[in-house]
Amino acid sequence: MKILVNEGITQEGVVILEDKGFEVLITKVAQEQLENFINQNSIDAILIKNKTQVQQELIDACPSLKLIASGSTTMDNIDVQYAIDNGIQVVNSQEGSANAIAELVFAHLSGMVRNLHLSNREMPLEGDMNFKGLQKLYRGTELKGKTLGLIGINATSIATAKIAIGLGMNVVITDPEETEASIELEFFDGQTIQFELNSISFDEVISDSDFISVHLHTHEFQLGETEFKKMKDGVGIINCVKSGLIDEVALVEALEKGPVKYAALDSFENEPNPEIQLLMNPNLSLSPKISNATNEAQQRVSIELANQITAILS
């Protein structure tokens, strides 16, 4: 069987696939050439990330396809249900990038509460002339003892909860379907501690949390004006998971008028061209969709996907 790796896989994943007898084609094929390449080479499975589109038209045009594998936690670029309805397996990585995403959540969160996103802008401009003034301006807040609200129970929110608990934060969690989350903290010497978090109501989470991180993968949810009005004054909002989970117009207004004091975005409604009012807002900590962009995450994702592919197609 032939597997087209169109958006990258590490050598560890390639070795797993080749050891199972698959022919792996590591070729970046442009979107407009993808149909012809798949058909000319009788491709059985395609491995992609966020850029390659696999929608109904391509699925209909490529009868040899048996499996679509995505290296992303979200699959907005794939017509998943149509593929399944047509007998094509669709798999993605659930665990591989979870820690990378969680660490980025806390990179933004730690930076925001200590005003690093502002200090990094101002120090090059005023650091030599207004050093003491900046010291007074950027007095921050500690995370220990604060409440982190997590919306969604899945691998990324559990990984985020682990870091929060390790920092001494109180963690509350909500999910429209899951009722509890089992969290195991692993330490450098092999010791582990188990925590069980019960899902509470959505309204409790958004009204009681000092910081809120969104981890859902659905198109049917969005934090907006109604939700912001129920939050604590000075709340911080983080989205490092999926575009569209936050109403950006309402977020900017909530930053200007309250109650939101901080916000961090790694995903945007208008990608890859975020709105200028976001890019220029000094109260936003921003990154260009790098949540899973670590060497370690890419290795784990590759191995996870390779094992899924071999289990299905072998």
Short mmCIF file of C-alpha atoms in Angstrom, two decimals:
data_model
loop_
_atom_site.label_atom_id
_atom_site.label_comp_id
_atom_site.label_asym_id
_atom_site.label_seq_id
_atom_site.Cartn_x
_atom_site.Cartn_y
_atom_site.Cartn_z
CA MET A 1 0.00 0.00 0.00
CA LYS A 2 1.10 3.54 -0.75
CA ILE A 3 0.99 6.40 1.74
CA LEU A 4 1.43 10.02 0.68
CA VAL A 5 2.94 12.19 3.39
CA ASN A 6 1.98 15.62 2.16
CA GLU A 7 2.69 17.80 5.19
CA GLY A 8 5.50 16.18 7.07
CA ILE A 9 6.29 13.22 9.24
CA THR A 10 9.40 12.51 11.29
CA GLN A 11 11.76 9.68 10.52
CA GLU A 12 10.40 7.69 13.48
CA GLY A 13 6.98 7.55 11.83
CA VAL A 14 8.42 6.65 8.43
CA VAL A 15 10.36 3.74 9.94
CA ILE A 16 7.20 2.34 11.59
CA LEU A 17 5.29 2.48 8.30
CA GLU A 18 8.09 1.05 6.16
CA ASP A 19 8.74 -1.76 8.65
CA LYS A 20 5.12 -2.79 8.13
CA GLY A 21 5.62 -2.93 4.38
CA PHE A 22 4.05 0.37 3.36
CA GLU A 23 5.53 2.44 0.55
CA VAL A 24 5.91 5.98 1.92
CA LEU A 25 6.00 8.88 -0.54
CA ILE A 26 7.31 11.99 1.20
CA THR A 27 6.28 14.58 -1.34
CA LYS A 28 4.76 18.02 -0.91
CA VAL A 29 2.03 18.10 -3.54
CA ALA A 30 0.30 21.40 -4.28
CA GLN A 31 -3.45 21.45 -3.66
CA GLU A 32 -4.29 21.88 -7.34
CA GLN A 33 -2.14 18.87 -8.26
CA LEU A 34 -3.26 16.60 -5.46
CA GLU A 35 -6.08 14.82 -7.31
CA ASN A 36 -3.86 13.84 -10.24
CA PHE A 37 -1.00 12.73 -7.98
CA ILE A 38 -3.26 10.51 -5.84
CA ASN A 39 -4.85 8.87 -8.88
CA GLN A 40 -1.66 8.46 -10.91
CA ASN A 41 0.12 6.82 -7.97
CA SER A 42 -2.86 4.85 -6.61
CA ILE A 43 -2.44 6.37 -3.15
CA ASP A 44 -4.19 4.41 -0.37
CA ALA A 45 -3.68 6.86 2.49
CA ILE A 46 -2.75 10.51 2.80
CA LEU A 47 -1.16 12.16 5.83
CA ILE A 48 -1.75 15.92 6.16
CA LYS A 49 -1.86 18.76 8.68
CA ASN A 50 -3.79 22.04 8.43
CA LYS A 51 -2.98 23.39 4.98
CA THR A 52 -4.08 20.57 2.68
CA GLN A 53 -7.82 20.49 1.97
CA VAL A 54 -9.54 17.11 1.64
CA GLN A 55 -13.12 17.99 0.86
CA GLN A 56 -15.99 16.26 -0.95
CA GLU A 57 -14.74 17.04 -4.45
CA LEU A 58 -11.31 15.49 -3.84
CA ILE A 59 -12.81 12.48 -2.05
CA ASP A 60 -15.15 11.81 -4.99
CA ALA A 61 -12.30 12.15 -7.47
CA CYS A 62 -9.90 9.75 -5.69
CA PRO A 63 -11.46 6.28 -5.36
CA SER A 64 -8.19 4.66 -4.23
CA LEU A 65 -8.18 6.57 -0.92
CA LYS A 66 -8.89 4.37 2.09
CA LEU A 67 -7.61 6.54 4.92
CA ILE A 68 -6.98 10.21 5.76
CA ALA A 69 -4.62 10.91 8.66
CA SER A 70 -4.28 14.37 10.18
CA GLY A 71 -1.41 15.55 12.34
CA SER A 72 -3.65 18.23 13.86
CA THR A 73 -5.98 18.07 16.85
CA THR A 74 -8.57 19.88 14.70
CA MET A 75 -9.69 18.72 11.27
CA ASP A 76 -11.46 21.77 9.83
CA ASN A 77 -9.69 21.18 6.49
CA ILE A 78 -11.24 17.72 6.08
CA ASP A 79 -14.85 16.83 5.25
CA VAL A 80 -14.75 14.16 7.94
CA GLN A 81 -18.36 13.00 7.85
CA TYR A 82 -18.46 12.78 4.05
CA ALA A 83 -15.26 10.72 4.05
CA ILE A 84 -16.66 8.32 6.67
CA ASP A 85 -19.94 8.04 4.79
CA ASN A 86 -17.93 6.98 1.75
CA GLY A 87 -16.00 4.29 3.57
CA ILE A 88 -12.80 6.24 4.18
CA GLN A 89 -11.22 6.02 7.63
CA VAL A 90 -10.26 9.35 9.22
CA VAL A 91 -7.79 9.50 12.10
CA ASN A 92 -5.92 12.28 13.84
CA SER A 93 -3.51 12.80 16.71
CA GLN A 94 -5.18 13.23 20.09
CA GLU A 95 -2.26 12.82 22.46
CA GLY A 96 0.90 13.75 20.57
CA SER A 97 0.63 17.54 20.74
CA ALA A 98 -1.27 17.85 24.04
CA ASN A 99 1.75 18.77 26.17
CA ALA A 100 3.04 21.26 23.61
CA ILE A 101 -0.34 23.00 23.57
CA ALA A 102 -0.53 23.02 27.37
CA GLU A 103 2.94 24.54 27.67
CA LEU A 104 2.02 27.29 25.20
CA VAL A 105 -1.12 28.05 27.23
CA PHE A 106 1.11 28.63 30.25
CA ALA A 107 3.75 30.48 28.27
CA HIS A 108 1.06 33.00 27.36
CA LEU A 109 -0.57 32.93 30.78
CA SER A 110 2.68 33.41 32.71
CA GLY A 111 3.75 36.16 30.33
CA MET A 112 0.43 38.00 30.61
CA VAL A 113 0.21 38.09 34.41
CA ARG A 114 3.77 39.43 34.61
CA ASN A 115 3.15 41.82 31.68
CA LEU A 116 5.97 40.35 29.60
CA HIS A 117 4.02 40.93 26.38
CA LEU A 118 4.10 44.66 27.22
CA SER A 119 7.57 44.78 28.76
CA ASN A 120 9.11 43.12 25.71
CA ARG A 121 7.72 45.95 23.57
CA GLU A 122 8.68 48.82 25.86
CA MET A 123 12.12 47.80 27.16
CA PRO A 124 13.84 48.31 23.77
CA LEU A 125 12.19 51.76 23.56
CA GLU A 126 12.44 53.05 27.15
CA GLY A 127 14.58 50.62 29.10
CA ASP A 128 17.60 52.90 29.20
CA MET A 129 15.63 56.08 30.00
CA ASN A 130 12.68 54.92 32.11
CA PHE A 131 13.88 51.75 33.84
CA LYS A 132 12.31 52.50 37.24
CA GLY A 133 9.14 53.79 35.65
CA LEU A 134 8.66 50.53 33.81
CA GLN A 135 9.27 48.62 37.04
CA LYS A 136 6.29 50.37 38.64
CA LEU A 137 4.16 50.07 35.51
CA TYR A 138 4.54 46.32 35.13
CA ARG A 139 3.75 45.07 38.60
CA GLY A 140 2.16 41.67 38.08
CA THR A 141 0.11 38.88 39.59
CA GLU A 142 1.08 35.35 40.68
CA LEU A 143 -0.71 32.26 39.41
CA LYS A 144 -0.42 30.22 42.59
CA GLY A 145 -3.75 30.07 44.40
CA LYS A 146 -5.73 31.40 41.43
CA THR A 147 -8.52 29.45 39.71
CA LEU A 148 -8.06 28.18 36.14
CA GLY A 149 -11.25 27.25 34.32
CA LEU A 150 -10.96 24.74 31.49
CA ILE A 151 -13.71 24.43 28.89
CA GLY A 152 -13.65 20.93 27.40
CA ILE A 153 -12.32 17.62 28.70
CA ASN A 154 -9.74 16.10 26.36
CA ALA A 155 -6.02 15.46 26.09
CA THR A 156 -5.06 19.15 25.80
CA SER A 157 -7.13 20.33 28.77
CA ILE A 158 -5.87 17.46 30.93
CA ALA A 159 -2.26 18.32 30.03
CA THR A 160 -3.02 21.96 30.90
CA ALA A 161 -4.58 20.94 34.22
CA LYS A 162 -1.41 19.02 35.13
CA ILE A 163 0.72 22.15 34.80
CA ALA A 164 -1.82 24.25 36.69
CA ILE A 165 -1.98 21.80 39.59
CA GLY A 166 1.82 21.69 39.69
CA LEU A 167 1.86 25.48 40.04
CA GLY A 168 -0.58 25.36 42.95
CA MET A 169 -3.62 26.58 41.04
CA ASN A 170 -7.20 25.53 41.66
CA VAL A 171 -8.59 23.84 38.53
CA VAL A 172 -12.27 23.68 37.55
CA ILE A 173 -13.48 22.05 34.38
CA THR A 174 -16.64 21.80 32.30
CA ASP A 175 -17.70 19.79 29.28
CA PRO A 176 -21.07 19.38 27.54
CA GLU A 177 -20.65 15.58 27.38
CA GLU A 178 -17.91 14.34 29.73
CA THR A 179 -18.58 14.20 33.47
CA GLU A 180 -15.09 13.79 34.94
CA ALA A 181 -11.39 13.99 34.13
CA SER A 182 -8.73 11.70 35.53
CA ILE A 183 -5.39 13.48 35.90
CA GLU A 184 -2.12 11.77 36.76
CA LEU A 185 0.90 13.91 37.60
CA GLU A 186 4.18 12.19 36.84
CA PHE A 187 7.39 13.35 38.54
CA PHE A 188 11.04 13.04 37.53
CA ASP A 189 11.68 10.19 40.00
CA GLY A 190 8.80 8.02 38.82
CA GLN A 191 6.33 8.98 41.53
CA THR A 192 2.75 9.78 40.49
CA ILE A 193 -0.24 11.50 42.07
CA GLN A 194 -3.79 10.94 40.87
CA PHE A 195 -6.47 13.66 40.77
CA GLU A 196 -10.12 13.30 39.81
CA LEU A 197 -11.91 16.44 38.61
CA ASN A 198 -15.68 16.41 38.26
CA SER A 199 -17.21 18.50 35.50
CA ILE A 200 -19.23 21.41 36.86
CA SER A 201 -21.66 23.72 35.08
CA PHE A 202 -20.43 26.02 32.34
CA ASP A 203 -21.81 29.09 34.12
CA GLU A 204 -19.94 28.17 37.33
CA VAL A 205 -16.66 27.86 35.45
CA ILE A 206 -16.91 31.19 33.64
CA SER A 207 -18.13 33.10 36.70
CA ASP A 208 -15.70 31.63 39.26
CA SER A 209 -12.44 31.45 37.26
CA ASP A 210 -9.60 33.95 37.33
CA PHE A 211 -8.37 32.57 33.99
CA ILE A 212 -10.22 30.59 31.33
CA SER A 213 -8.66 28.37 28.67
CA VAL A 214 -10.84 26.99 25.86
CA HIS A 215 -10.21 23.42 24.67
CA LEU A 216 -13.29 22.39 22.65
CA HIS A 217 -13.01 21.21 19.03
CA THR A 218 -16.58 21.93 17.97
CA HIS A 219 -17.96 24.56 15.57
CA GLU A 220 -21.00 24.96 17.80
CA PHE A 221 -19.37 26.89 20.66
CA GLN A 222 -18.11 30.42 21.02
CA LEU A 223 -17.28 32.69 23.95
CA GLY A 224 -18.95 36.00 23.27
CA GLU A 225 -20.54 39.08 24.80
CA THR A 226 -23.08 37.12 26.87
CA GLU A 227 -20.38 34.94 28.44
CA PHE A 228 -17.97 37.82 29.06
CA LYS A 229 -20.63 39.65 31.09
CA LYS A 230 -20.78 36.71 33.52
CA MET A 231 -17.02 36.64 34.18
CA LYS A 232 -14.99 38.08 37.05
CA ASP A 233 -13.54 41.54 36.68
CA GLY A 234 -9.90 41.16 35.60
CA VAL A 235 -10.31 37.71 34.05
CA GLY A 236 -7.80 36.31 31.55
CA ILE A 237 -8.85 34.36 28.43
CA ILE A 238 -6.65 31.93 26.46
CA ASN A 239 -7.28 30.10 23.17
CA CYS A 240 -4.41 27.98 21.89
CA VAL A 241 -6.57 25.22 20.41
CA LYS A 242 -8.93 26.16 17.57
CA SER A 243 -10.05 29.22 15.63
CA GLY A 244 -13.60 30.43 16.08
CA LEU A 245 -13.93 29.58 19.78
CA ILE A 246 -13.90 33.27 20.77
CA ASP A 247 -15.88 36.15 19.30
CA GLU A 248 -12.96 38.48 18.57
CA VAL A 249 -15.06 41.64 18.25
CA ALA A 250 -16.65 40.98 21.63
CA LEU A 251 -13.23 40.14 23.09
CA VAL A 252 -11.72 43.47 22.05
CA GLU A 253 -14.70 45.30 23.55
CA ALA A 254 -14.38 43.30 26.78
CA LEU A 255 -10.68 44.19 26.94
CA GLU A 256 -11.47 47.88 26.54
CA LYS A 257 -14.51 48.08 28.85
CA GLY A 258 -14.08 45.04 31.08
CA PRO A 259 -14.26 42.51 32.55
CA VAL A 260 -11.39 40.96 30.57
CA LYS A 261 -7.94 42.21 31.58
CA TYR A 262 -5.75 39.77 29.64
CA ALA A 263 -6.21 37.61 26.58
CA ALA A 264 -3.95 35.32 24.59
CA LEU A 265 -4.63 33.95 21.11
CA ASP A 266 -2.75 31.39 19.08
CA SER A 267 -5.75 30.72 16.80
CA PHE A 268 -7.75 33.36 14.94
CA GLU A 269 -11.09 33.63 13.17
CA ASN A 270 -9.43 35.04 10.06
CA GLU A 271 -6.36 32.88 9.45
CA PRO A 272 -3.78 33.47 8.12
CA ASN A 273 -4.65 37.19 8.22
CA PRO A 274 -5.67 38.14 11.79
CA GLU A 275 -7.60 41.37 12.18
CA ILE A 276 -5.44 44.45 12.67
CA GLN A 277 -7.28 45.47 15.87
CA LEU A 278 -6.02 42.24 17.40
CA LEU A 279 -2.45 42.62 16.20
CA MET A 280 -2.19 46.19 17.51
CA ASN A 281 -3.94 45.64 20.85
CA PRO A 282 -1.40 45.98 23.70
CA ASN A 283 -3.50 43.84 26.03
CA LEU A 284 -3.27 40.78 23.81
CA SER A 285 -0.51 38.18 23.89
CA LEU A 286 -0.31 36.68 20.39
CA SER A 287 1.40 33.83 18.56
CA PRO A 288 1.00 32.60 14.94
CA LYS A 289 -0.66 29.18 15.47
CA ILE A 290 2.40 27.50 16.97
CA SER A 291 0.62 25.44 19.64
CA ASN A 292 1.93 22.09 18.41
CA ALA A 293 5.10 23.39 16.75
CA THR A 294 7.73 21.66 18.87
CA ASN A 295 10.19 18.99 17.77
CA GLU A 296 8.98 16.66 20.52
CA ALA A 297 5.31 17.07 19.59
CA GLN A 298 5.99 16.36 15.93
CA GLN A 299 7.81 13.15 16.83
CA ARG A 300 4.98 11.99 19.10
CA VAL A 301 2.33 12.89 16.51
CA SER A 302 4.21 11.02 13.78
CA ILE A 303 4.54 7.87 15.89
CA GLU A 304 0.90 8.05 17.00
CA LEU A 305 -0.37 8.43 13.43
CA ALA A 306 1.95 5.75 12.04
CA ASN A 307 0.68 3.28 14.64
CA GLN A 308 -2.93 4.15 13.85
CA ILE A 309 -2.36 3.73 10.11
CA THR A 310 -0.66 0.35 10.49
CA ALA A 311 -3.39 -0.90 12.84
CA ILE A 312 -6.10 -0.01 10.31
CA LEU A 313 -4.47 -0.88 6.98
CA SER A 314 -2.15 -3.78 7.82
#
